[in-house]
Amino acid sequence: MSSIKELVQSADWKSEKHVPVIDVADKAQKAEAVKITVTVGKEIAHPNTTEHHISSIEIYFLPRGEKFPVSIGRFEISAHGTSAKGPNTSTIYTQPEVTLNLKTEKSGTIYATSLCNIHGLWESSKELTVE
Ligand code: FE2
């Protein structure tokens, strides 16, 4: 049996549409919130249809030198075109882009995951230095 860590995929987001792209300043000030935006399909758009879509984005923060990550946001991406008339008929679609504000006095690593209903779980990470 394999571990879930073997199932999480990563790649360069400029060439792979499933990778969550983390936009955040490289440095933040203590006691000041820093804005984090995670987008899927930033360079190459991912399909957003009833049959094929991004269904969730999760964001974690691992303080430098610590073992356990802290969950800082879980987002369900839930509108993919369905209506009572059937698949792709509502014209209502949630785009896979989320923003939150993080307040931390510790430097560390931001991790993001995205889940495609067909192509599985993807990850990326970005360092954040707090001064
Ligand atoms: Fe996909």
PDB file of C-alpha atoms and ligand atoms in Angstrom:
ATOM      1  CA  MET A   1       0.000   0.000   0.000  1.00  0.00           C
ATOM      2  CA  SER A   2       1.345   3.458  -0.844  1.00  0.00           C
ATOM      3  CA  SER A   3       1.374   6.557   1.317  1.00  0.00           C
ATOM      4  CA  ILE A   4      -0.721   9.549   0.296  1.00  0.00           C
ATOM      5  CA  LYS A   5       2.488  11.559  -0.118  1.00  0.00           C
ATOM      6  CA  GLU A   6       3.306   9.371  -3.123  1.00  0.00           C
ATOM      7  CA  LEU A   7      -0.005  10.378  -4.711  1.00  0.00           C
ATOM      8  CA  VAL A   8       0.444  14.141  -4.484  1.00  0.00           C
ATOM      9  CA  GLN A   9       1.838  15.537  -7.708  1.00  0.00           C
ATOM     10  CA  SER A  10       3.922  18.630  -8.304  1.00  0.00           C
ATOM     11  CA  ALA A  11       5.264  20.378 -11.389  1.00  0.00           C
ATOM     12  CA  ASP A  12       6.145  23.784 -12.800  1.00  0.00           C
ATOM     13  CA  TRP A  13       2.901  25.784 -12.791  1.00  0.00           C
ATOM     14  CA  LYS A  14       3.895  27.514 -16.028  1.00  0.00           C
ATOM     15  CA  SER A  15       3.540  24.240 -17.904  1.00  0.00           C
ATOM     16  CA  GLU A  16       1.099  22.258 -15.751  1.00  0.00           C
ATOM     17  CA  LYS A  17      -2.437  23.602 -15.304  1.00  0.00           C
ATOM     18  CA  HIS A  18      -3.246  21.705 -12.096  1.00  0.00           C
ATOM     19  CA  VAL A  19      -0.542  23.205  -9.900  1.00  0.00           C
ATOM     20  CA  PRO A  20      -1.777  25.743  -7.341  1.00  0.00           C
ATOM     21  CA  VAL A  21       0.065  29.044  -7.739  1.00  0.00           C
ATOM     22  CA  ILE A  22       0.768  30.840  -4.456  1.00  0.00           C
ATOM     23  CA  ASP A  23       0.989  34.625  -4.705  1.00  0.00           C
ATOM     24  CA  VAL A  24       2.343  36.224  -1.536  1.00  0.00           C
ATOM     25  CA  ALA A  25       5.012  38.750  -0.639  1.00  0.00           C
ATOM     26  CA  ASP A  26       8.428  37.218   0.114  1.00  0.00           C
ATOM     27  CA  LYS A  27       8.570  39.095   3.411  1.00  0.00           C
ATOM     28  CA  ALA A  28       5.964  40.103   5.986  1.00  0.00           C
ATOM     29  CA  GLN A  29       6.030  42.180   9.155  1.00  0.00           C
ATOM     30  CA  LYS A  30       5.164  40.741  12.554  1.00  0.00           C
ATOM     31  CA  ALA A  31       1.631  41.600  13.618  1.00  0.00           C
ATOM     32  CA  GLU A  32       0.656  42.609  10.096  1.00  0.00           C
ATOM     33  CA  ALA A  33      -1.584  40.405   8.003  1.00  0.00           C
ATOM     34  CA  VAL A  34      -0.115  39.196   4.729  1.00  0.00           C
ATOM     35  CA  LYS A  35      -2.405  38.457   1.801  1.00  0.00           C
ATOM     36  CA  ILE A  36      -2.121  35.021   0.182  1.00  0.00           C
ATOM     37  CA  THR A  37      -3.845  34.259  -3.110  1.00  0.00           C
ATOM     38  CA  VAL A  38      -3.912  30.735  -4.536  1.00  0.00           C
ATOM     39  CA  THR A  39      -4.945  30.258  -8.151  1.00  0.00           C
ATOM     40  CA  VAL A  40      -5.233  27.106 -10.238  1.00  0.00           C
ATOM     41  CA  GLY A  41      -4.777  27.492 -13.980  1.00  0.00           C
ATOM     42  CA  LYS A  42      -3.008  30.832 -13.819  1.00  0.00           C
ATOM     43  CA  GLU A  43      -0.846  30.322 -16.941  1.00  0.00           C
ATOM     44  CA  ILE A  44      -2.766  27.525 -18.660  1.00  0.00           C
ATOM     45  CA  ALA A  45      -6.478  27.540 -17.841  1.00  0.00           C
ATOM     46  CA  HIS A  46      -7.866  24.376 -16.283  1.00  0.00           C
ATOM     47  CA  PRO A  47     -11.278  23.246 -17.611  1.00  0.00           C
ATOM     48  CA  ASN A  48     -14.216  24.252 -15.460  1.00  0.00           C
ATOM     49  CA  THR A  49     -17.076  21.999 -16.516  1.00  0.00           C
ATOM     50  CA  THR A  50     -19.466  19.663 -14.765  1.00  0.00           C
ATOM     51  CA  GLU A  51     -17.346  16.723 -15.942  1.00  0.00           C
ATOM     52  CA  HIS A  52     -13.871  18.151 -15.255  1.00  0.00           C
ATOM     53  CA  HIS A  53     -13.063  20.807 -12.663  1.00  0.00           C
ATOM     54  CA  ILE A  54     -11.055  21.832  -9.609  1.00  0.00           C
ATOM     55  CA  SER A  55     -13.123  20.894  -6.562  1.00  0.00           C
ATOM     56  CA  SER A  56     -11.040  22.179  -3.644  1.00  0.00           C
ATOM     57  CA  ILE A  57      -8.035  24.232  -2.566  1.00  0.00           C
ATOM     58  CA  GLU A  58      -6.353  23.880   0.837  1.00  0.00           C
ATOM     59  CA  ILE A  59      -3.621  26.049   2.322  1.00  0.00           C
ATOM     60  CA  TYR A  60      -1.240  25.148   5.172  1.00  0.00           C
ATOM     61  CA  PHE A  61       1.560  26.946   6.996  1.00  0.00           C
ATOM     62  CA  LEU A  62       4.576  25.140   8.438  1.00  0.00           C
ATOM     63  CA  PRO A  63       6.560  27.347  10.842  1.00  0.00           C
ATOM     64  CA  ARG A  64      10.305  27.001  10.233  1.00  0.00           C
ATOM     65  CA  GLY A  65      11.865  24.195  12.265  1.00  0.00           C
ATOM     66  CA  GLU A  66       8.530  22.722  13.341  1.00  0.00           C
ATOM     67  CA  LYS A  67       7.113  19.326  12.464  1.00  0.00           C
ATOM     68  CA  PHE A  68       3.390  19.834  12.033  1.00  0.00           C
ATOM     69  CA  PRO A  69       1.673  22.126   9.508  1.00  0.00           C
ATOM     70  CA  VAL A  70      -1.213  24.378  10.504  1.00  0.00           C
ATOM     71  CA  SER A  71      -4.280  24.421   8.260  1.00  0.00           C
ATOM     72  CA  ILE A  72      -4.976  28.065   7.435  1.00  0.00           C
ATOM     73  CA  GLY A  73      -7.753  27.678   4.873  1.00  0.00           C
ATOM     74  CA  ARG A  74      -9.948  25.069   3.190  1.00  0.00           C
ATOM     75  CA  PHE A  75     -12.059  26.090   0.212  1.00  0.00           C
ATOM     76  CA  GLU A  76     -14.667  24.115  -1.696  1.00  0.00           C
ATOM     77  CA  ILE A  77     -14.975  25.179  -5.327  1.00  0.00           C
ATOM     78  CA  SER A  78     -18.552  24.160  -5.841  1.00  0.00           C
ATOM     79  CA  ALA A  79     -20.287  25.611  -8.920  1.00  0.00           C
ATOM     80  CA  HIS A  80     -19.486  23.776 -12.155  1.00  0.00           C
ATOM     81  CA  GLY A  81     -22.337  24.588 -14.486  1.00  0.00           C
ATOM     82  CA  THR A  82     -25.027  22.189 -13.372  1.00  0.00           C
ATOM     83  CA  SER A  83     -28.714  23.038 -13.147  1.00  0.00           C
ATOM     84  CA  ALA A  84     -31.994  21.156 -13.208  1.00  0.00           C
ATOM     85  CA  LYS A  85     -31.621  21.107 -17.007  1.00  0.00           C
ATOM     86  CA  GLY A  86     -28.434  19.031 -16.749  1.00  0.00           C
ATOM     87  CA  PRO A  87     -24.645  19.325 -16.919  1.00  0.00           C
ATOM     88  CA  ASN A  88     -23.144  22.637 -18.110  1.00  0.00           C
ATOM     89  CA  THR A  89     -26.500  24.388 -18.415  1.00  0.00           C
ATOM     90  CA  SER A  90     -26.551  26.932 -15.572  1.00  0.00           C
ATOM     91  CA  THR A  91     -23.728  29.201 -16.895  1.00  0.00           C
ATOM     92  CA  ILE A  92     -22.677  29.460 -13.209  1.00  0.00           C
ATOM     93  CA  TYR A  93     -19.081  28.485 -12.479  1.00  0.00           C
ATOM     94  CA  THR A  94     -16.804  29.093  -9.461  1.00  0.00           C
ATOM     95  CA  GLN A  95     -13.289  30.016 -10.574  1.00  0.00           C
ATOM     96  CA  PRO A  96     -10.489  28.277  -8.638  1.00  0.00           C
ATOM     97  CA  GLU A  97      -8.931  31.354  -7.051  1.00  0.00           C
ATOM     98  CA  VAL A  98      -9.013  32.056  -3.308  1.00  0.00           C
ATOM     99  CA  THR A  99      -7.542  34.738  -1.058  1.00  0.00           C
ATOM    100  CA  LEU A 100      -6.970  34.888   2.678  1.00  0.00           C
ATOM    101  CA  ASN A 101      -4.972  36.993   5.099  1.00  0.00           C
ATOM    102  CA  LEU A 102      -2.412  35.297   7.344  1.00  0.00           C
ATOM    103  CA  LYS A 103      -1.060  36.785  10.526  1.00  0.00           C
ATOM    104  CA  THR A 104       2.035  35.084  11.945  1.00  0.00           C
ATOM    105  CA  GLU A 105       5.084  36.041  13.960  1.00  0.00           C
ATOM    106  CA  LYS A 106       6.951  33.022  12.600  1.00  0.00           C
ATOM    107  CA  SER A 107       8.695  32.554   9.272  1.00  0.00           C
ATOM    108  CA  GLY A 108       7.875  29.349   7.441  1.00  0.00           C
ATOM    109  CA  THR A 109       6.559  27.642   4.354  1.00  0.00           C
ATOM    110  CA  ILE A 110       3.134  28.047   2.805  1.00  0.00           C
ATOM    111  CA  TYR A 111       1.821  24.863   1.185  1.00  0.00           C
ATOM    112  CA  ALA A 112      -1.183  24.727  -1.141  1.00  0.00           C
ATOM    113  CA  THR A 113      -3.021  21.759  -2.600  1.00  0.00           C
ATOM    114  CA  SER A 114      -5.582  21.593  -5.375  1.00  0.00           C
ATOM    115  CA  LEU A 115      -7.864  18.689  -6.170  1.00  0.00           C
ATOM    116  CA  CYS A 116      -9.035  17.968  -9.712  1.00  0.00           C
ATOM    117  CA  ASN A 117     -12.002  15.610  -9.889  1.00  0.00           C
ATOM    118  CA  ILE A 118     -10.227  13.652 -12.648  1.00  0.00           C
ATOM    119  CA  HIS A 119      -6.492  14.241 -12.270  1.00  0.00           C
ATOM    120  CA  GLY A 120      -6.037  14.045  -8.521  1.00  0.00           C
ATOM    121  CA  LEU A 121      -4.114  16.006  -5.935  1.00  0.00           C
ATOM    122  CA  TRP A 122      -1.458  18.641  -6.700  1.00  0.00           C
ATOM    123  CA  GLU A 123       0.795  20.746  -4.508  1.00  0.00           C
ATOM    124  CA  SER A 124       3.135  23.690  -4.412  1.00  0.00           C
ATOM    125  CA  SER A 125       4.917  25.683  -1.709  1.00  0.00           C
ATOM    126  CA  LYS A 126       6.428  29.104  -1.069  1.00  0.00           C
ATOM    127  CA  GLU A 127       8.673  30.493   1.658  1.00  0.00           C
ATOM    128  CA  LEU A 128       7.513  33.391   3.811  1.00  0.00           C
ATOM    129  CA  THR A 129       9.986  35.372   5.918  1.00  0.00           C
ATOM    130  CA  VAL A 130       8.579  37.336   8.856  1.00  0.00           C
ATOM    131  CA  GLU A 131      10.701  40.165  10.232  1.00  0.00           C
TER     132      GLU A 131
HETATM  133 FE   FE2 B   1      -7.866  18.196 -14.394  1.00  0.00          FE
END
